[in-house]
Short mmCIF file of N, CA and C in Angstrom, two decimals:
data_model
loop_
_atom_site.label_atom_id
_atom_site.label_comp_id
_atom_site.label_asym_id
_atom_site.label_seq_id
_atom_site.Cartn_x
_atom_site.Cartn_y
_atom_site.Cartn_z
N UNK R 1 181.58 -47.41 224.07
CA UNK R 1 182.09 -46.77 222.86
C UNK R 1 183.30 -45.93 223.23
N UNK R 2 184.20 -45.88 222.31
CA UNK R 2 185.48 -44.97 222.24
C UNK R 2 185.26 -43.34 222.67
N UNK R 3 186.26 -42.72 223.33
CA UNK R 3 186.10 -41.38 223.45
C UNK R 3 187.52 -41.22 222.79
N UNK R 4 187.58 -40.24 222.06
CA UNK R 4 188.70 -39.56 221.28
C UNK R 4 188.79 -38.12 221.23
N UNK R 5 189.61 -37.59 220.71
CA UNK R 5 190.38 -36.02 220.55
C UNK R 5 190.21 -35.78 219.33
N UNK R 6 189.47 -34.55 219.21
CA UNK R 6 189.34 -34.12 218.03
C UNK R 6 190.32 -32.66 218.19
N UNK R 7 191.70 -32.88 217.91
CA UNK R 7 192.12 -31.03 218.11
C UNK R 7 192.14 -30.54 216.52
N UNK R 8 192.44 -29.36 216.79
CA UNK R 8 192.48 -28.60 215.14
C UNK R 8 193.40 -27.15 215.30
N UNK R 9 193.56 -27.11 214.17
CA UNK R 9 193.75 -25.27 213.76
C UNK R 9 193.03 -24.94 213.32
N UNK R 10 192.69 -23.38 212.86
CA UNK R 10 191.96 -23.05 212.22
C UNK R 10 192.00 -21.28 212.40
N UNK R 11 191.92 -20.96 211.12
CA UNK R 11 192.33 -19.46 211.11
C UNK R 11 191.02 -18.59 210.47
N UNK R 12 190.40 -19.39 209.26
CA UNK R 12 189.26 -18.68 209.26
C UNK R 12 187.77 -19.52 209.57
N UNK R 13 188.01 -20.60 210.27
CA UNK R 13 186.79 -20.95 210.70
C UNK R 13 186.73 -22.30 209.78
N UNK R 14 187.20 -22.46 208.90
CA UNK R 14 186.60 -23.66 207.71
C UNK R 14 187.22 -25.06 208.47
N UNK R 15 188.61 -24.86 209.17
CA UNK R 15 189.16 -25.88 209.05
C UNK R 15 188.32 -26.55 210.71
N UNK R 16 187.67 -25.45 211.77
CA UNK R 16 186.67 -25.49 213.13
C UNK R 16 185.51 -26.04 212.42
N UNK R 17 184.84 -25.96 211.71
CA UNK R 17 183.79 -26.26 211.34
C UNK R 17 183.72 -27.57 210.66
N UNK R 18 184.90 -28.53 210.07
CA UNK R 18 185.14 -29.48 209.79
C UNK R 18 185.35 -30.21 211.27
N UNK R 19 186.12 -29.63 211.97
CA UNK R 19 186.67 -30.73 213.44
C UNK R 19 184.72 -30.48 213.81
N UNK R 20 184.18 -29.42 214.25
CA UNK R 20 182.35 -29.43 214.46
C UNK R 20 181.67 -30.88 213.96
N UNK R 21 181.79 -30.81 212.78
CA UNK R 21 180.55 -31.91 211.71
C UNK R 21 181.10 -33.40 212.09
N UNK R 22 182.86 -33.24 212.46
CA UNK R 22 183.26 -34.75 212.46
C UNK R 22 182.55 -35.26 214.30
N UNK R 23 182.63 -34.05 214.96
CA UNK R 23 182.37 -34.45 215.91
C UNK R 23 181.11 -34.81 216.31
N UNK R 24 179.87 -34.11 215.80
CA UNK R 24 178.20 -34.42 215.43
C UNK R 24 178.79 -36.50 214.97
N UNK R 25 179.05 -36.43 213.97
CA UNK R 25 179.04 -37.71 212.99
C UNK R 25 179.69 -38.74 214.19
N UNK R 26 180.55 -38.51 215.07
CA UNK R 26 181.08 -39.34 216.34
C UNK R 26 180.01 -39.59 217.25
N UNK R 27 179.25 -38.36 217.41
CA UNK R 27 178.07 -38.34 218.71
C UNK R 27 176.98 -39.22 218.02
N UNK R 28 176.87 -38.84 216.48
CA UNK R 28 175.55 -39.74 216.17
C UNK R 28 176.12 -41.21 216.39
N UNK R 29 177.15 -41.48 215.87
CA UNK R 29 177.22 -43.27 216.37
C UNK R 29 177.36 -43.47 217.34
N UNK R 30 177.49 -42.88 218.36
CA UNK R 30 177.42 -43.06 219.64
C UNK R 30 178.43 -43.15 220.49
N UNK R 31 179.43 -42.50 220.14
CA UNK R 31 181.06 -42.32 220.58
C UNK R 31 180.93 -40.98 221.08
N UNK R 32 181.82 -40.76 222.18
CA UNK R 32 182.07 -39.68 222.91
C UNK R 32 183.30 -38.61 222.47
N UNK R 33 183.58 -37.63 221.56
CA UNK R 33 184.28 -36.98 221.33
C UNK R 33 184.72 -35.39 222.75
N UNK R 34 186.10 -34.94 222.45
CA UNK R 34 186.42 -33.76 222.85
C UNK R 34 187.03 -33.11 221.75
N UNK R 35 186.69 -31.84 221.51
CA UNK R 35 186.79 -30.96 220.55
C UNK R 35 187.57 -29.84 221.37
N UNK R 36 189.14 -29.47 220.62
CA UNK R 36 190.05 -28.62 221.09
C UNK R 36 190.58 -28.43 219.94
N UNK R 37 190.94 -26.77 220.42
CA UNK R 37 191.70 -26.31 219.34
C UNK R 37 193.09 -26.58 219.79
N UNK R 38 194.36 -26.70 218.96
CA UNK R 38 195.52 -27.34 219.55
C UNK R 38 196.07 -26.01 220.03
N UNK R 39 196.00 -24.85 220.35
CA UNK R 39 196.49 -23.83 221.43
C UNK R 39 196.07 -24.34 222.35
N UNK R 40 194.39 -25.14 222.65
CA UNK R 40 194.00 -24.66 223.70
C UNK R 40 194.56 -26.48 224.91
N UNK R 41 195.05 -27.09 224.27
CA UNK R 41 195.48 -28.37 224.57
C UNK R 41 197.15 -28.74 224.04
N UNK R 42 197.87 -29.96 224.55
CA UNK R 42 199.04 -29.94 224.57
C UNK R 42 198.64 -31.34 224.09
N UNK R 43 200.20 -32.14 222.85
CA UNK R 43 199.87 -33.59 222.48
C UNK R 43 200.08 -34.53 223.40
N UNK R 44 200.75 -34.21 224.97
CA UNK R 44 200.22 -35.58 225.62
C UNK R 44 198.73 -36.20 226.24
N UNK R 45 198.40 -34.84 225.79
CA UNK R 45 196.47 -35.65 226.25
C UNK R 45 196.07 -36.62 225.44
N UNK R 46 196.89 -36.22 223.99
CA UNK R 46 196.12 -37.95 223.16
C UNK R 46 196.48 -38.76 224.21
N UNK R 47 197.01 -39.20 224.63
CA UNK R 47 197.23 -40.51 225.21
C UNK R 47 196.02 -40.67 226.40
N UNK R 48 195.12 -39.59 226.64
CA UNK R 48 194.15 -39.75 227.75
C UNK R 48 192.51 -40.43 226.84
N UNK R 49 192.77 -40.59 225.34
CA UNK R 49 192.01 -41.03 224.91
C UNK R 49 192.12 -42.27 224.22
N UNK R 50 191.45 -42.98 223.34
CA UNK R 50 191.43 -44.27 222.48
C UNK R 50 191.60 -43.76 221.21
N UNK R 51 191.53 -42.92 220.58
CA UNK R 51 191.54 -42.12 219.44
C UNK R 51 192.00 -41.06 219.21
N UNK R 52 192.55 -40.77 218.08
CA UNK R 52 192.77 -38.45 217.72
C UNK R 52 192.44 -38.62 216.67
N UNK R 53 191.75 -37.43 215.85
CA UNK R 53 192.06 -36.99 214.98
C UNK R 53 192.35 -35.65 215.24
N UNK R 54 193.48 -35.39 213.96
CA UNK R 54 194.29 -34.02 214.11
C UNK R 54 193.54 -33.88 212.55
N UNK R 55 193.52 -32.50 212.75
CA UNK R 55 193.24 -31.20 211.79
C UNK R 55 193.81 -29.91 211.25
N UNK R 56 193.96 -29.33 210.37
CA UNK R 56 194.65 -28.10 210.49
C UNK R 56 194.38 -27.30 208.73
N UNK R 57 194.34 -26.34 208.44
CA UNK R 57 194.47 -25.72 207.30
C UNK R 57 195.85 -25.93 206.76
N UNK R 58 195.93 -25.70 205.62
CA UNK R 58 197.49 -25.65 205.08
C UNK R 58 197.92 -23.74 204.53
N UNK R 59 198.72 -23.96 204.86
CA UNK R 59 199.72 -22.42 204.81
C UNK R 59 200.73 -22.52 204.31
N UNK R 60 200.64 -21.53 202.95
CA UNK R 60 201.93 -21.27 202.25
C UNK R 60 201.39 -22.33 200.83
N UNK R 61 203.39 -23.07 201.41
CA UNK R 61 203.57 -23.61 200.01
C UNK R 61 203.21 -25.60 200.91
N UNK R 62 202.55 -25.83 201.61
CA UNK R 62 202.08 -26.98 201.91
C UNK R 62 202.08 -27.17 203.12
N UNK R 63 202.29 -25.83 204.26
CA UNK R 63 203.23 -26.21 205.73
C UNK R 63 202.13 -26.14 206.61
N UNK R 64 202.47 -26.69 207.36
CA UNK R 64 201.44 -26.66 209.02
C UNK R 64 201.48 -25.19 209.44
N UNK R 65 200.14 -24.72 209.73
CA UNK R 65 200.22 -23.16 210.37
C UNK R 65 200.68 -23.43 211.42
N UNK R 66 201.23 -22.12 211.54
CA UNK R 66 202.13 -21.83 213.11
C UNK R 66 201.52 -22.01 214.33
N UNK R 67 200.65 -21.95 214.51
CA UNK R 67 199.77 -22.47 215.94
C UNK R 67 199.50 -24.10 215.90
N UNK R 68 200.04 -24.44 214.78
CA UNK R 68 199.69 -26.30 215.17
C UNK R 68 201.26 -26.51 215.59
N UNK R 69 202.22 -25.44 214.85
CA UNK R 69 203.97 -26.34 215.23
C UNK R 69 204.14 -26.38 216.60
N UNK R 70 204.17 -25.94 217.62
CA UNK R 70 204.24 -26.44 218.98
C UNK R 70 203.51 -28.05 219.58
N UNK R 71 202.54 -28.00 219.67
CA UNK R 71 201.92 -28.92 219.14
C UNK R 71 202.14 -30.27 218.46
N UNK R 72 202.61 -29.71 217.07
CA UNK R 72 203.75 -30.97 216.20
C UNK R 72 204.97 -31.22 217.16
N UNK R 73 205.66 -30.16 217.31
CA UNK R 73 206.53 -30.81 217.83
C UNK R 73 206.56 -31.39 219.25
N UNK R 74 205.31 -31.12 220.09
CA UNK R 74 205.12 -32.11 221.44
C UNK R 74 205.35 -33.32 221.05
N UNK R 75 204.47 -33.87 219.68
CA UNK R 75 204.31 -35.21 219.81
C UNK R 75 205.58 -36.04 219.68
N UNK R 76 206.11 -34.91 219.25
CA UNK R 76 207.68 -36.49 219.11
C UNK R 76 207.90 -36.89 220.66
N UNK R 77 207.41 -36.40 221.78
CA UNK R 77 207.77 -37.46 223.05
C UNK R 77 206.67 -38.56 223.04
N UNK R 78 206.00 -38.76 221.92
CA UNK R 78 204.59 -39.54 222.54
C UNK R 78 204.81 -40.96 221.32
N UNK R 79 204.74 -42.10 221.79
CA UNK R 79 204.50 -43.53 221.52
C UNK R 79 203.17 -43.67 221.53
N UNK R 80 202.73 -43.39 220.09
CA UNK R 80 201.28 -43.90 219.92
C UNK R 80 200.74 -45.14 219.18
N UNK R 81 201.71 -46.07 219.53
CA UNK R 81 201.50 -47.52 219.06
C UNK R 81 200.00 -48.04 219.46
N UNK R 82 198.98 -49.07 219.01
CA UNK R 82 198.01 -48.62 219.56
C UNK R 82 197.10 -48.05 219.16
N UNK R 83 197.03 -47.01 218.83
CA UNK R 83 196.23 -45.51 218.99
C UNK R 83 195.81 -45.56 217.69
N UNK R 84 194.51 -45.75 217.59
CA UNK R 84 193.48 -45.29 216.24
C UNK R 84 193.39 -43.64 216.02
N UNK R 85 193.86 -43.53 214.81
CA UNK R 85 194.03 -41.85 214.40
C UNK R 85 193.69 -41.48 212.61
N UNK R 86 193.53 -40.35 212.65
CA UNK R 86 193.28 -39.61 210.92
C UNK R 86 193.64 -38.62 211.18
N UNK R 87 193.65 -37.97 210.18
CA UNK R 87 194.12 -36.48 209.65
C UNK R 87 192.71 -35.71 208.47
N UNK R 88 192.93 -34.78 208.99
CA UNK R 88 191.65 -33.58 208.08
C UNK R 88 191.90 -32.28 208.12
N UNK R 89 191.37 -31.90 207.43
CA UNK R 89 191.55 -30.03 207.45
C UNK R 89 191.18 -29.55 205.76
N UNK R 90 191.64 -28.34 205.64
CA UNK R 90 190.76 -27.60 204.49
C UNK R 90 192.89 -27.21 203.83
N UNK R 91 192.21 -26.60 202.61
CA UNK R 91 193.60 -26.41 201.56
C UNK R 91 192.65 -25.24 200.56
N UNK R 92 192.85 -25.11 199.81
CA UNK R 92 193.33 -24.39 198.46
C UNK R 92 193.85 -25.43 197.24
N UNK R 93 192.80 -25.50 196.46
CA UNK R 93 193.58 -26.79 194.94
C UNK R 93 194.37 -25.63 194.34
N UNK R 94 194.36 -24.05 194.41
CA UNK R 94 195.24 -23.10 193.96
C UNK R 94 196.76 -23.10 194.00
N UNK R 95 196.95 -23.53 194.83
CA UNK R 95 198.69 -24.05 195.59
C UNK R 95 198.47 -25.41 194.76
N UNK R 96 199.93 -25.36 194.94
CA UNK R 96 200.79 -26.75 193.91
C UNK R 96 200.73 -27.97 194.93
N UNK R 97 200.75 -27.48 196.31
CA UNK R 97 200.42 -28.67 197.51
C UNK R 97 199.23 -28.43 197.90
N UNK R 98 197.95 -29.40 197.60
CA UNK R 98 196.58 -29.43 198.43
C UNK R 98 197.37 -29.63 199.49
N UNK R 99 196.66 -29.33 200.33
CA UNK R 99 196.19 -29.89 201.90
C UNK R 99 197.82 -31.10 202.13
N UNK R 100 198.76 -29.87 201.97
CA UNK R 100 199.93 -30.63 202.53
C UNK R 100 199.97 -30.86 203.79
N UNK R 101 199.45 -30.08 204.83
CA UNK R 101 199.93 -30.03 206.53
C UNK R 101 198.80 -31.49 206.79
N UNK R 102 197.69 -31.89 206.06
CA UNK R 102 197.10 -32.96 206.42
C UNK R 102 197.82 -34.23 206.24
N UNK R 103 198.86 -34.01 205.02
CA UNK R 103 199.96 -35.03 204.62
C UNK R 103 200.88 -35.07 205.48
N UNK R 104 201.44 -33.66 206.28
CA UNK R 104 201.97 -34.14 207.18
C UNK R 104 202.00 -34.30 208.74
N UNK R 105 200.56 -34.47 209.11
CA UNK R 105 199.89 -34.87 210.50
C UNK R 105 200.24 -36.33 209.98
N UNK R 106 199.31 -36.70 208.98
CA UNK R 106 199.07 -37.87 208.96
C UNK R 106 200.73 -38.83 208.74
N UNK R 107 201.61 -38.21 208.20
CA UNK R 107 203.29 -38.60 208.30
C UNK R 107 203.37 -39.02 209.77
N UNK R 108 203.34 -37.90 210.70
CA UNK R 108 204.00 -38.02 212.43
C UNK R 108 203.15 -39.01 212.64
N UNK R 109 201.88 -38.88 212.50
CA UNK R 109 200.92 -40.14 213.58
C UNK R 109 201.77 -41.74 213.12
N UNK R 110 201.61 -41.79 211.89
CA UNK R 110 202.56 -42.68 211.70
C UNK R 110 203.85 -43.12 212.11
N UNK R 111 204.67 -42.00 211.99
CA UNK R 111 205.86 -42.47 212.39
C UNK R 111 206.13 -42.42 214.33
N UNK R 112 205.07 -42.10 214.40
CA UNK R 112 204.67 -42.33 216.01
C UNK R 112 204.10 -43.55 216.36
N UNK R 113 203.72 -44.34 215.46
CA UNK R 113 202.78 -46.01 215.58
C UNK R 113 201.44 -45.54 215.54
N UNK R 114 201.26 -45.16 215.54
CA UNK R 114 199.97 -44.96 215.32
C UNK R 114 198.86 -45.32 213.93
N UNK R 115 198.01 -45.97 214.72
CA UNK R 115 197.10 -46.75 213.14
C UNK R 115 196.23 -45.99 212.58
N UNK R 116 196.51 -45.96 211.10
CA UNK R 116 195.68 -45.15 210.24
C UNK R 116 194.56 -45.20 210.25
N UNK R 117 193.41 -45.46 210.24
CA UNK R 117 192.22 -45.91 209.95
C UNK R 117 191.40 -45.83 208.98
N UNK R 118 191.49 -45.02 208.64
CA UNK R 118 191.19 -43.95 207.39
C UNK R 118 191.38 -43.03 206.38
N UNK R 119 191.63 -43.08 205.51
CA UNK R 119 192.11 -41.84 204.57
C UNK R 119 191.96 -40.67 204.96
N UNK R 120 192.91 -39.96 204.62
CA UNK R 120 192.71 -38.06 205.24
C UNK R 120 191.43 -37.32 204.71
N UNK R 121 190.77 -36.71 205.24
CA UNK R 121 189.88 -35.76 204.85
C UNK R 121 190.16 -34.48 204.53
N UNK R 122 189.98 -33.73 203.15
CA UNK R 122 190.34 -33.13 202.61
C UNK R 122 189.37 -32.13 201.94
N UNK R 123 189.22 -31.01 202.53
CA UNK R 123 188.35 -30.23 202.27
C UNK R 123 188.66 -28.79 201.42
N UNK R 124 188.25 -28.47 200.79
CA UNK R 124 188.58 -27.37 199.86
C UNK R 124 187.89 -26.26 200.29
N UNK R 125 188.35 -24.93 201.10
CA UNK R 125 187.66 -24.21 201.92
C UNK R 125 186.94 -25.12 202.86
N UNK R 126 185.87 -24.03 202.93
CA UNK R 126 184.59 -24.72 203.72
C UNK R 126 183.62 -25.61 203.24
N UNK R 127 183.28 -26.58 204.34
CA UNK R 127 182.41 -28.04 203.25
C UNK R 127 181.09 -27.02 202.92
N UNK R 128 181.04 -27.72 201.72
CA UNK R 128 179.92 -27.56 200.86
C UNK R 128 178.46 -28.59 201.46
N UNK R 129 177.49 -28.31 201.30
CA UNK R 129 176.46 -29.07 202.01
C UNK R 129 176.73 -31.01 201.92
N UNK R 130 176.89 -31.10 200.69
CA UNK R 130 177.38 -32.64 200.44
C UNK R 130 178.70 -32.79 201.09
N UNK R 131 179.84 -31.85 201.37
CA UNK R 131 180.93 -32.44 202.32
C UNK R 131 180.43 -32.35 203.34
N UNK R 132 179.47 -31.75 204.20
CA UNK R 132 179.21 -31.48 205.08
C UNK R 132 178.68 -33.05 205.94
N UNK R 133 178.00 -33.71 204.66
CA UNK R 133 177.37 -34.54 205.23
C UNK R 133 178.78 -36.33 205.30
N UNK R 134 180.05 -35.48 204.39
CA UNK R 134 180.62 -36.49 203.90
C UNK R 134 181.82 -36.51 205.57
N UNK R 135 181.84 -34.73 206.20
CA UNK R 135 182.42 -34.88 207.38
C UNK R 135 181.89 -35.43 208.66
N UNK R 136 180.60 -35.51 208.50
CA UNK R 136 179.84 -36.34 209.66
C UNK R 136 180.08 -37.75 209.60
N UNK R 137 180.07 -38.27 208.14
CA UNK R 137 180.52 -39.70 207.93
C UNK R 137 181.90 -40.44 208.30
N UNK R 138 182.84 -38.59 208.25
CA UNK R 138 184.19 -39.65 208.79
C UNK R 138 184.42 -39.71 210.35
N UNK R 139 183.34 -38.95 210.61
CA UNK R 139 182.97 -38.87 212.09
C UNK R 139 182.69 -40.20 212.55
N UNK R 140 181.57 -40.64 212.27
CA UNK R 140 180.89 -42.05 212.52
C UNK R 140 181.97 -43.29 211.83
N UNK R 141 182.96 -43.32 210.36
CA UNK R 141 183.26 -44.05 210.31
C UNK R 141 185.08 -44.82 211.50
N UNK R 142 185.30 -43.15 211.83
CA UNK R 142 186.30 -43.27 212.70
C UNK R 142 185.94 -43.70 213.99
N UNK R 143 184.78 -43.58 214.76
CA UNK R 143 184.46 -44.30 216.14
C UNK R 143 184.03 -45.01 215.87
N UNK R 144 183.71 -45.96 214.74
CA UNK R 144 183.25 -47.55 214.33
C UNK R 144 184.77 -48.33 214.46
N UNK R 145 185.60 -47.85 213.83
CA UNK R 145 187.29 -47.96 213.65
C UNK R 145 187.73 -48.27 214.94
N UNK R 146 187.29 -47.44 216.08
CA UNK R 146 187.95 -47.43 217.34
C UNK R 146 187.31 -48.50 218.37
N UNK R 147 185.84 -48.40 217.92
CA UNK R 147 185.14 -49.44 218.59
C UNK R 147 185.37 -51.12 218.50
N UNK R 148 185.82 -51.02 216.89
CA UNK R 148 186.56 -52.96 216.20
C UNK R 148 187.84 -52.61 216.90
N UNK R 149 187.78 -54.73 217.07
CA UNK R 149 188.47 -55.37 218.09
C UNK R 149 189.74 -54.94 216.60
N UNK R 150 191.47 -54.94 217.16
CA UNK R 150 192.34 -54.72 215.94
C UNK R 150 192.81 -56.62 216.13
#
């Protein structure tokens, strides 16, 4: 089974506790995840895995918080043609942009080659018991993703 990168931001805990549940939902299918916050890791380690998903809250008026932009901007040295990836994190439906910075992880992975697999996960605050169970699912459905032949 696939081992992948789960990094994230996270400022009050909602958007950690989503990268948490996806990573349970990876272990239950039987895929090997690493869980980092993106301070605590740099973007050429994706390439030490078969998979990423990136995470992050949105700030402001739709932008990536400031502890993921270093980070963002590593990846422009990285060719992730190849590379099974998603995007997740938490927003505010209060702002005129939900969960823009998930719109634009999921932009770079792309324009890096990188294959979508999945629709972004999109959480409003902190999951509610039914997202809770809906972030374990994109857990399991993303190391099923990584495990099929492309």
């Amino acid at each position: 089974m696939a081992k992948v990168l789960v990094a994230y931001a996270s400022l009050t805990g909602n958007t950690e506790e989503i990268a948490e549940l996806i990573v349970e939902g990876i272990k239950q299918a039987g895929g090997e995840a690493v869980l980092k916050s993106v301070t605590d890791c740099n973007a050429d380690e994706i390439k030490e895995y078969e998979g990423v998903l990136l995470g992050a809250y949105t700030w402001g008026d739709g932008e990536l918080p400031d502890e993921f932009l270093d980070f963002y901007e590593e990846m422009d040295e990285l060719n992730l043609s190849g590379f099974k990836a998603a995007a997740f994190g938490s927003g505010d439906t209060g702002y005129e942009i939900y969960c823009g910075a998930v719109d634009t992880i999921e932009q770079k992975l792309k324009e890096l080659g990188a294959e979508i697999v999945q629709e972004s996960l999109k959480i409003e605050y902190g999951p509610s018991a039914a997202e809770k169970d809906a972030c374990r699912q994109f857990g399991r459905q993303f190391i099923e993703a990584c495990a099929a032949v492309s």
